[in-house]
Amino acid sequence: MSELMEVKHLKKYFKSPRGIVHAVDDVCFSIEKGTTVGLVGESGCGKSTLGRTLIHLSESTDGQILYQGRDVTRLNKKEMIEFRKHAQIIFQDPYSSLDPRQTVQDIISEPLLLAKYDKDEVQRRARNLMDTVGIEKRLRMSYPHELDGGRRQRVGIARALALNPEFIVCDEPVSSLDVSIQAQILNLLMDLQEELGLTYLFITHDMSVVRHISKKICVMYLGQMVEQCEKKELFEHPLHPYTKALLSAIPTTDIHAKKKRIMLKGEITSPINPKPGCRFAARCPYAEECCNEPAALREVAPGHLVACARAEEVNGMA
Ligand SMILES: Nc1ncnc2c1ncn2[C@@H]1O[C@H](COP(=O)(O)OP(=O)(O)OP(=O)(O)O)[C@@H](O)[C@H]1O
Ligand SMILES: [Mg+2]
């Protein structure tokens, strides 16, 4: 097992008129080369901020991002251009992330031109990329608005692949697509991973998508990691009360299933100047006095990390 990326105590704070937003707050995790880590959690918990910070679209506040063992948190312009060849991103909404005035060919060629490939090579590569992601040649001169959602996302994927990256942050890449198209794009991403040996951080709030695509899953809550383990383990033995609630909300087709949806009550803690202590405590059905202390991520079962002071008691492991 070799880790492509190791994230250590990463923080990304934003200044806002109401205080400091702790969007990513002391996050640690790693991504094994050639695999997919799924990142889940509710809206505003910091998934996109974490993804963007990893590939340096926004600069971290503190902590380390080790990429192939090298810290990439502080890069000069030249190092940054080099790093861009390795690490890319695919966005949720290809409509707003693609320039409406550029043709498909222009969009895919842009990173190649910036990387100073000569014109013939750019054309050749752009044609190959269109092939790779399954865009018909006749659409070469089309504009984003002339394409359907699935094809637009294929263009976004081709652009991300242009410089042969190893690592791609997929930020809700299928959330805006019809269900039938979602499956096609997910399959394309998985085929590309196998062919090209890609490593993904796959951000989604859809638990069935994350189940389909990930090897390991990380669960975030208000800027922090609350649980991490292999996919099968997470679905069979969720240990954090927040993960349990997330999983209980997945619709089931089995009418005999005894699953009961856990409804979360209580107020959502603000990511602005949060108090120390477990951030989920205000909504947690199991919270007690000890939850006022910070809850560090710790290994509770082999390869299974949880940030809950009461994990053993809550799960009958004590
Ligand atoms: N540029 C910014 N300036 C100030 N606050 C920001 C900025 N970007 C994000 N935030 C805040 O950081 C927190 C995390 O936001 P982020 O977009 O990363 O969440 P998310 O998990 O991706 O949510 P969603 O599922 O809705 O995409 C939120 O409280 C958000 O308001
Ligand atoms: Mg987001």
Tab-separated table of C-alpha atoms and ligand atoms in Angstrom:
chain	number	residue	atom	x	y	z
A	1	MET	CA	0.000	0.000	0.000
A	2	SER	CA	1.480	3.355	-0.944
A	3	GLU	CA	-0.051	6.710	-0.108
A	4	LEU	CA	-0.138	9.295	-2.874
A	5	MET	CA	-1.289	11.998	-0.522
A	6	GLU	CA	-1.006	12.422	3.213
A	7	VAL	CA	-2.812	15.262	4.887
A	8	LYS	CA	-1.675	16.287	8.344
A	9	HIS	CA	-3.543	18.682	10.630
A	10	LEU	CA	-4.759	20.716	7.671
A	11	LYS	CA	-6.594	23.946	8.422
A	12	LYS	CA	-8.330	26.386	6.145
A	13	TYR	CA	-9.927	29.377	7.838
A	14	PHE	CA	-11.760	32.267	6.214
A	15	LYS	CA	-12.208	35.717	7.674
A	16	SER	CA	-15.822	36.831	7.672
A	17	PRO	CA	-17.504	39.904	9.161
A	18	ARG	CA	-18.888	37.690	11.933
A	19	GLY	CA	-15.599	36.036	12.834
A	20	ILE	CA	-13.251	33.315	11.616
A	21	VAL	CA	-14.882	30.498	9.636
A	22	HIS	CA	-13.194	27.205	10.548
A	23	ALA	CA	-14.063	25.595	7.204
A	24	VAL	CA	-11.389	22.878	7.488
A	25	ASP	CA	-10.153	22.404	11.015
A	26	ASP	CA	-7.290	20.055	11.833
A	27	VAL	CA	-8.030	17.404	9.227
A	28	CYS	CA	-5.823	14.313	8.888
A	29	PHE	CA	-6.234	11.552	6.313
A	30	SER	CA	-4.441	9.853	3.455
A	31	ILE	CA	-5.233	8.648	-0.039
A	32	GLU	CA	-3.720	5.458	-1.369
A	33	LYS	CA	-2.377	5.642	-4.917
A	34	GLY	CA	-4.783	4.434	-7.611
A	35	THR	CA	-7.810	4.349	-5.305
A	36	THR	CA	-10.841	6.499	-4.545
A	37	VAL	CA	-11.482	8.107	-1.201
A	38	GLY	CA	-15.101	9.187	-0.828
A	39	LEU	CA	-15.701	12.372	1.161
A	40	VAL	CA	-19.192	12.825	2.577
A	41	GLY	CA	-20.965	15.188	4.950
A	42	GLU	CA	-23.762	17.707	4.879
A	43	SER	CA	-23.785	21.002	3.017
A	44	GLY	CA	-21.319	23.544	4.395
A	45	CYS	CA	-19.186	21.031	6.319
A	46	GLY	CA	-16.100	21.956	4.286
A	47	LYS	CA	-15.850	19.264	1.596
A	48	SER	CA	-15.210	21.621	-1.320
A	49	THR	CA	-12.870	23.778	0.728
A	50	LEU	CA	-10.842	20.695	1.639
A	51	GLY	CA	-10.739	19.535	-2.001
A	52	ARG	CA	-9.727	22.959	-3.285
A	53	THR	CA	-7.061	23.349	-0.630
A	54	LEU	CA	-5.547	19.949	-1.451
A	55	ILE	CA	-4.873	20.955	-5.039
A	56	HIS	CA	-3.864	24.478	-4.077
A	57	LEU	CA	-6.819	26.339	-5.561
A	58	SER	CA	-6.895	28.005	-2.190
A	59	GLU	CA	-3.957	28.308	0.147
A	60	SER	CA	-4.063	26.437	3.447
A	61	THR	CA	-3.984	28.241	6.785
A	62	ASP	CA	-1.915	25.599	8.542
A	63	GLY	CA	-0.873	21.949	8.398
A	64	GLN	CA	0.784	19.781	5.783
A	65	ILE	CA	-0.185	18.221	2.476
A	66	LEU	CA	2.380	15.611	1.554
A	67	TYR	CA	2.168	14.704	-2.124
A	68	GLN	CA	4.372	11.705	-2.854
A	69	GLY	CA	6.130	12.516	0.389
A	70	ARG	CA	6.775	16.164	-0.439
A	71	ASP	CA	5.010	19.027	1.313
A	72	VAL	CA	3.067	21.059	-1.255
A	73	THR	CA	1.428	23.569	1.069
A	74	ARG	CA	3.724	26.426	0.096
A	75	LEU	CA	4.674	26.562	-3.575
A	76	ASN	CA	6.197	29.320	-5.661
A	77	LYS	CA	4.776	30.090	-9.089
A	78	LYS	CA	7.030	27.685	-10.951
A	79	GLU	CA	6.386	24.816	-8.526
A	80	MET	CA	2.701	25.585	-8.750
A	81	ILE	CA	2.664	25.196	-12.550
A	82	GLU	CA	4.443	21.869	-12.127
A	83	PHE	CA	2.015	20.718	-9.406
A	84	ARG	CA	-0.966	21.549	-11.675
A	85	LYS	CA	0.212	18.800	-14.011
A	86	HIS	CA	-0.241	16.299	-11.199
A	87	ALA	CA	-3.387	17.468	-9.461
A	88	GLN	CA	-6.651	18.578	-11.066
A	89	ILE	CA	-10.329	19.081	-10.265
A	90	ILE	CA	-13.700	18.267	-11.829
A	91	PHE	CA	-16.570	20.486	-10.679
A	92	GLN	CA	-20.195	19.803	-9.932
A	93	ASP	CA	-21.686	22.129	-12.455
A	94	PRO	CA	-19.882	21.928	-15.788
A	95	TYR	CA	-22.126	24.703	-17.062
A	96	SER	CA	-20.667	27.334	-14.778
A	97	SER	CA	-17.135	25.939	-14.774
A	98	LEU	CA	-16.752	25.960	-18.589
A	99	ASP	CA	-16.252	29.255	-20.411
A	100	PRO	CA	-19.422	29.758	-22.519
A	101	ARG	CA	-17.468	31.611	-25.228
A	102	GLN	CA	-15.034	28.769	-25.854
A	103	THR	CA	-15.634	25.788	-28.111
A	104	VAL	CA	-15.121	22.245	-26.869
A	105	GLN	CA	-11.775	22.140	-28.627
A	106	ASP	CA	-10.670	25.469	-27.089
A	107	ILE	CA	-11.638	24.354	-23.588
A	108	ILE	CA	-9.718	21.102	-23.814
A	109	SER	CA	-6.734	22.761	-25.525
A	110	GLU	CA	-6.338	25.567	-23.029
A	111	PRO	CA	-4.280	23.716	-20.389
A	112	LEU	CA	-2.113	22.270	-23.163
A	113	LEU	CA	-1.419	25.718	-24.634
A	114	LEU	CA	-0.601	27.067	-21.172
A	115	ALA	CA	1.826	24.190	-20.741
A	116	LYS	CA	3.465	25.344	-23.999
A	117	TYR	CA	2.849	22.321	-26.196
A	118	ASP	CA	3.237	23.173	-29.900
A	119	LYS	CA	0.099	23.689	-31.996
A	120	ASP	CA	0.088	20.331	-33.792
A	121	GLU	CA	0.650	18.474	-30.555
A	122	VAL	CA	-2.189	20.411	-28.891
A	123	GLN	CA	-4.566	19.472	-31.700
A	124	ARG	CA	-3.520	15.848	-31.637
A	125	ARG	CA	-3.863	15.615	-27.868
A	126	ALA	CA	-7.215	17.415	-27.827
A	127	ARG	CA	-8.570	14.924	-30.384
A	128	ASN	CA	-7.311	12.000	-28.316
A	129	LEU	CA	-8.832	13.442	-25.142
A	130	MET	CA	-12.223	13.774	-26.830
A	131	ASP	CA	-11.943	10.133	-27.798
A	132	THR	CA	-10.921	9.118	-24.292
A	133	VAL	CA	-13.956	10.724	-22.663
A	134	GLY	CA	-16.369	9.732	-25.436
A	135	ILE	CA	-17.202	13.038	-27.095
A	136	GLU	CA	-18.080	12.758	-30.757
A	137	LYS	CA	-15.670	14.513	-33.153
A	138	ARG	CA	-18.508	16.460	-34.744
A	139	LEU	CA	-18.914	18.379	-31.445
A	140	ARG	CA	-15.396	19.824	-31.643
A	141	MET	CA	-16.630	23.313	-32.540
A	142	SER	CA	-19.722	23.273	-30.300
A	143	TYR	CA	-20.190	25.585	-27.322
A	144	PRO	CA	-21.059	24.349	-23.810
A	145	HIS	CA	-24.688	25.520	-24.048
A	146	GLU	CA	-25.164	23.358	-27.145
A	147	LEU	CA	-24.296	20.191	-25.222
A	148	ASP	CA	-26.391	18.167	-22.785
A	149	GLY	CA	-25.299	17.882	-19.145
A	150	GLY	CA	-23.519	14.547	-19.583
A	151	ARG	CA	-21.456	15.753	-22.548
A	152	ARG	CA	-20.624	18.982	-20.762
A	153	GLN	CA	-19.268	16.996	-17.848
A	154	ARG	CA	-17.257	14.863	-20.292
A	155	VAL	CA	-15.653	18.088	-21.531
A	156	GLY	CA	-14.863	19.018	-17.918
A	157	ILE	CA	-13.248	15.625	-17.446
A	158	ALA	CA	-11.232	15.936	-20.669
A	159	ARG	CA	-9.941	19.318	-19.549
A	160	ALA	CA	-8.936	17.879	-16.179
A	161	LEU	CA	-7.113	15.016	-17.929
A	162	ALA	CA	-5.266	17.201	-20.443
A	163	LEU	CA	-1.948	17.317	-18.597
A	164	ASN	CA	-1.980	13.646	-17.542
A	165	PRO	CA	-2.610	14.204	-13.821
A	166	GLU	CA	-2.313	11.438	-11.241
A	167	PHE	CA	-4.721	12.937	-8.747
A	168	ILE	CA	-8.173	14.407	-9.373
A	169	VAL	CA	-10.580	15.999	-6.916
A	170	CYS	CA	-14.078	15.152	-8.158
A	171	ASP	CA	-16.343	17.705	-6.452
A	172	GLU	CA	-19.902	16.380	-6.774
A	173	PRO	CA	-19.277	15.615	-10.455
A	174	VAL	CA	-22.628	13.901	-11.017
A	175	SER	CA	-24.913	15.777	-8.612
A	176	SER	CA	-26.368	18.064	-11.256
A	177	LEU	CA	-27.012	15.260	-13.781
A	178	ASP	CA	-30.039	13.043	-14.465
A	179	VAL	CA	-29.815	9.677	-12.761
A	180	SER	CA	-29.303	7.739	-16.022
A	181	ILE	CA	-26.469	10.069	-17.046
A	182	GLN	CA	-24.946	9.899	-13.549
A	183	ALA	CA	-24.258	6.193	-14.030
A	184	GLN	CA	-22.524	6.815	-17.372
A	185	ILE	CA	-20.251	9.472	-15.925
A	186	LEU	CA	-19.437	7.376	-12.846
A	187	ASN	CA	-18.559	4.445	-15.097
A	188	LEU	CA	-16.385	6.681	-17.254
A	189	LEU	CA	-14.536	7.919	-14.156
A	190	MET	CA	-14.001	4.361	-12.941
A	191	ASP	CA	-12.791	3.176	-16.363
A	192	LEU	CA	-10.373	6.100	-16.549
A	193	GLN	CA	-9.093	5.293	-13.092
A	194	GLU	CA	-8.305	1.758	-14.139
A	195	GLU	CA	-6.766	2.694	-17.495
A	196	LEU	CA	-4.704	5.620	-16.260
A	197	GLY	CA	-4.077	4.599	-12.656
A	198	LEU	CA	-5.787	7.737	-11.361
A	199	THR	CA	-6.323	8.569	-7.712
A	200	TYR	CA	-9.557	10.342	-6.751
A	201	LEU	CA	-10.928	12.305	-3.869
A	202	PHE	CA	-14.617	11.943	-4.615
A	203	ILE	CA	-16.860	14.488	-2.901
A	204	THR	CA	-20.563	13.799	-2.682
A	205	HIS	CA	-23.523	13.971	-0.343
A	206	ASP	CA	-25.072	10.922	-2.026
A	207	MET	CA	-24.358	7.816	0.036
A	208	SER	CA	-25.273	5.414	-2.770
A	209	VAL	CA	-22.802	7.119	-5.116
A	210	VAL	CA	-20.056	6.990	-2.506
A	211	ARG	CA	-20.799	3.337	-1.874
A	212	HIS	CA	-20.448	2.585	-5.559
A	213	ILE	CA	-17.191	4.360	-6.173
A	214	SER	CA	-14.993	4.485	-3.035
A	215	LYS	CA	-12.458	2.222	-1.447
A	216	LYS	CA	-12.194	4.257	1.714
A	217	ILE	CA	-14.713	6.746	3.052
A	218	CYS	CA	-14.132	9.878	5.126
A	219	VAL	CA	-17.044	11.506	6.914
A	220	MET	CA	-16.819	15.221	7.702
A	221	TYR	CA	-18.819	17.249	10.159
A	222	LEU	CA	-18.378	21.016	10.532
A	223	GLY	CA	-14.822	21.206	9.274
A	224	GLN	CA	-13.589	18.060	10.985
A	225	MET	CA	-13.199	14.394	10.137
A	226	VAL	CA	-15.449	12.331	12.367
A	227	GLU	CA	-14.967	8.871	10.864
A	228	GLN	CA	-12.671	7.103	8.367
A	229	CYS	CA	-12.434	3.480	7.265
A	230	GLU	CA	-12.849	1.097	4.340
A	231	LYS	CA	-16.227	1.352	2.620
A	232	LYS	CA	-17.560	-2.060	3.626
A	233	GLU	CA	-16.683	-1.472	7.259
A	234	LEU	CA	-18.392	1.927	7.257
A	235	PHE	CA	-21.654	0.618	5.847
A	236	GLU	CA	-21.672	-2.457	8.103
A	237	HIS	CA	-20.354	-0.918	11.309
A	238	PRO	CA	-20.745	2.841	11.391
A	239	LEU	CA	-19.424	3.947	14.771
A	240	HIS	CA	-19.907	7.709	14.928
A	241	PRO	CA	-23.417	8.889	15.840
A	242	TYR	CA	-23.360	11.323	12.905
A	243	THR	CA	-22.445	8.580	10.412
A	244	LYS	CA	-25.203	6.395	11.819
A	245	ALA	CA	-27.694	9.192	11.192
A	246	LEU	CA	-26.361	9.738	7.653
A	247	LEU	CA	-26.672	6.056	6.787
A	248	SER	CA	-30.110	5.759	8.354
A	249	ALA	CA	-31.368	8.331	5.862
A	250	ILE	CA	-30.574	6.192	2.781
A	251	PRO	CA	-33.863	5.041	1.257
A	252	THR	CA	-34.250	1.266	1.194
A	253	THR	CA	-36.311	-0.841	-1.214
A	254	ASP	CA	-36.619	-3.686	1.313
A	255	ILE	CA	-39.999	-3.288	3.029
A	256	HIS	CA	-38.966	-5.739	5.753
A	257	ALA	CA	-35.803	-3.840	6.620
A	258	LYS	CA	-35.835	-2.909	10.266
A	259	LYS	CA	-33.924	0.269	9.622
A	260	LYS	CA	-35.154	3.274	11.477
A	261	ARG	CA	-34.289	6.754	10.353
A	262	ILE	CA	-32.428	8.693	13.015
A	263	MET	CA	-33.742	12.241	13.019
A	264	LEU	CA	-31.211	14.740	14.267
A	265	LYS	CA	-32.533	17.364	16.614
A	266	GLY	CA	-30.799	20.328	18.153
A	267	GLU	CA	-29.013	23.274	16.732
A	268	ILE	CA	-26.229	23.046	14.168
A	269	THR	CA	-23.070	24.497	15.659
A	270	SER	CA	-21.654	27.422	13.692
A	271	PRO	CA	-18.296	27.009	11.936
A	272	ILE	CA	-17.574	30.607	12.988
A	273	ASN	CA	-15.394	30.674	16.111
A	274	PRO	CA	-16.601	27.219	17.247
A	275	LYS	CA	-16.254	26.290	20.913
A	276	PRO	CA	-13.851	23.516	21.860
A	277	GLY	CA	-15.440	20.125	22.370
A	278	CYS	CA	-17.264	17.779	20.015
A	279	ARG	CA	-19.020	19.864	17.346
A	280	PHE	CA	-21.731	17.283	16.893
A	281	ALA	CA	-22.635	17.182	20.597
A	282	ALA	CA	-25.493	19.693	20.272
A	283	ARG	CA	-27.326	17.291	17.919
A	284	CYS	CA	-26.029	13.987	19.234
A	285	PRO	CA	-28.515	11.638	20.897
A	286	TYR	CA	-25.670	10.184	23.018
A	287	ALA	CA	-23.962	13.390	24.162
A	288	GLU	CA	-22.801	13.634	27.782
A	289	GLU	CA	-20.540	15.770	29.909
A	290	CYS	CA	-17.344	14.258	28.446
A	291	CYS	CA	-18.329	15.521	24.995
A	292	ASN	CA	-17.419	19.051	26.048
A	293	GLU	CA	-13.799	17.982	25.596
A	294	PRO	CA	-12.320	18.005	22.060
A	295	ALA	CA	-12.947	14.642	20.341
A	296	ALA	CA	-9.791	13.535	18.527
A	297	LEU	CA	-9.859	11.018	15.688
A	298	ARG	CA	-8.605	7.711	17.104
A	299	GLU	CA	-8.405	4.098	15.968
A	300	VAL	CA	-11.248	2.260	17.657
A	301	ALA	CA	-11.086	-0.940	15.573
A	302	PRO	CA	-8.327	-1.968	13.107
A	303	GLY	CA	-8.220	0.654	10.320
A	304	HIS	CA	-11.346	2.304	11.677
A	305	LEU	CA	-10.921	5.837	13.004
A	306	VAL	CA	-13.608	7.700	14.904
A	307	ALA	CA	-13.743	11.071	16.636
A	308	CYS	CA	-16.189	10.294	19.414
A	309	ALA	CA	-15.273	10.096	23.086
A	310	ARG	CA	-18.136	7.648	23.682
A	311	ALA	CA	-17.657	5.445	20.587
A	312	GLU	CA	-17.117	2.232	22.595
A	313	GLU	CA	-20.100	2.752	24.883
A	314	VAL	CA	-22.425	3.897	22.111
A	315	ASN	CA	-21.539	0.808	20.066
A	316	GLY	CA	-21.514	-1.728	22.885
A	317	MET	CA	-17.762	-2.281	22.521
A	318	ALA	CA	-16.814	-1.336	26.060
B	1	LIG	N1	-14.427	32.072	0.276
B	1	LIG	C1	-15.075	31.884	1.429
B	1	LIG	N2	-15.163	32.876	2.354
B	1	LIG	C2	-15.794	32.676	3.537
B	1	LIG	N3	-16.366	31.521	3.903
B	1	LIG	C3	-16.314	30.495	3.033
B	1	LIG	C4	-15.660	30.611	1.754
B	1	LIG	N4	-15.766	29.431	1.098
B	1	LIG	C5	-16.444	28.615	1.931
B	1	LIG	N5	-16.776	29.247	3.084
B	1	LIG	C6	-17.478	28.661	4.237
B	1	LIG	O1	-16.785	27.491	4.599
B	1	LIG	C7	-17.697	26.489	5.018
B	1	LIG	C8	-17.486	25.239	4.173
B	1	LIG	O2	-17.941	25.477	2.842
B	1	LIG	P1	-17.792	24.415	1.672
B	1	LIG	O3	-18.273	25.060	0.419
B	1	LIG	O4	-16.425	23.884	1.672
B	1	LIG	O5	-18.812	23.272	2.129
B	1	LIG	P2	-19.300	21.974	1.344
B	1	LIG	O6	-19.207	20.838	2.304
B	1	LIG	O7	-18.589	21.850	0.053
B	1	LIG	O8	-20.851	22.294	1.094
B	1	LIG	P3	-21.798	21.840	-0.150
B	1	LIG	O9	-22.172	20.400	0.109
B	1	LIG	O10	-22.976	22.756	-0.017
B	1	LIG	O11	-21.034	22.021	-1.413
B	1	LIG	C9	-19.087	27.093	4.909
B	1	LIG	O12	-19.440	27.587	6.183
B	1	LIG	C10	-18.892	28.218	3.926
B	1	LIG	O13	-19.827	29.233	4.146
B	2	MG	MG	-19.202	21.843	-1.960
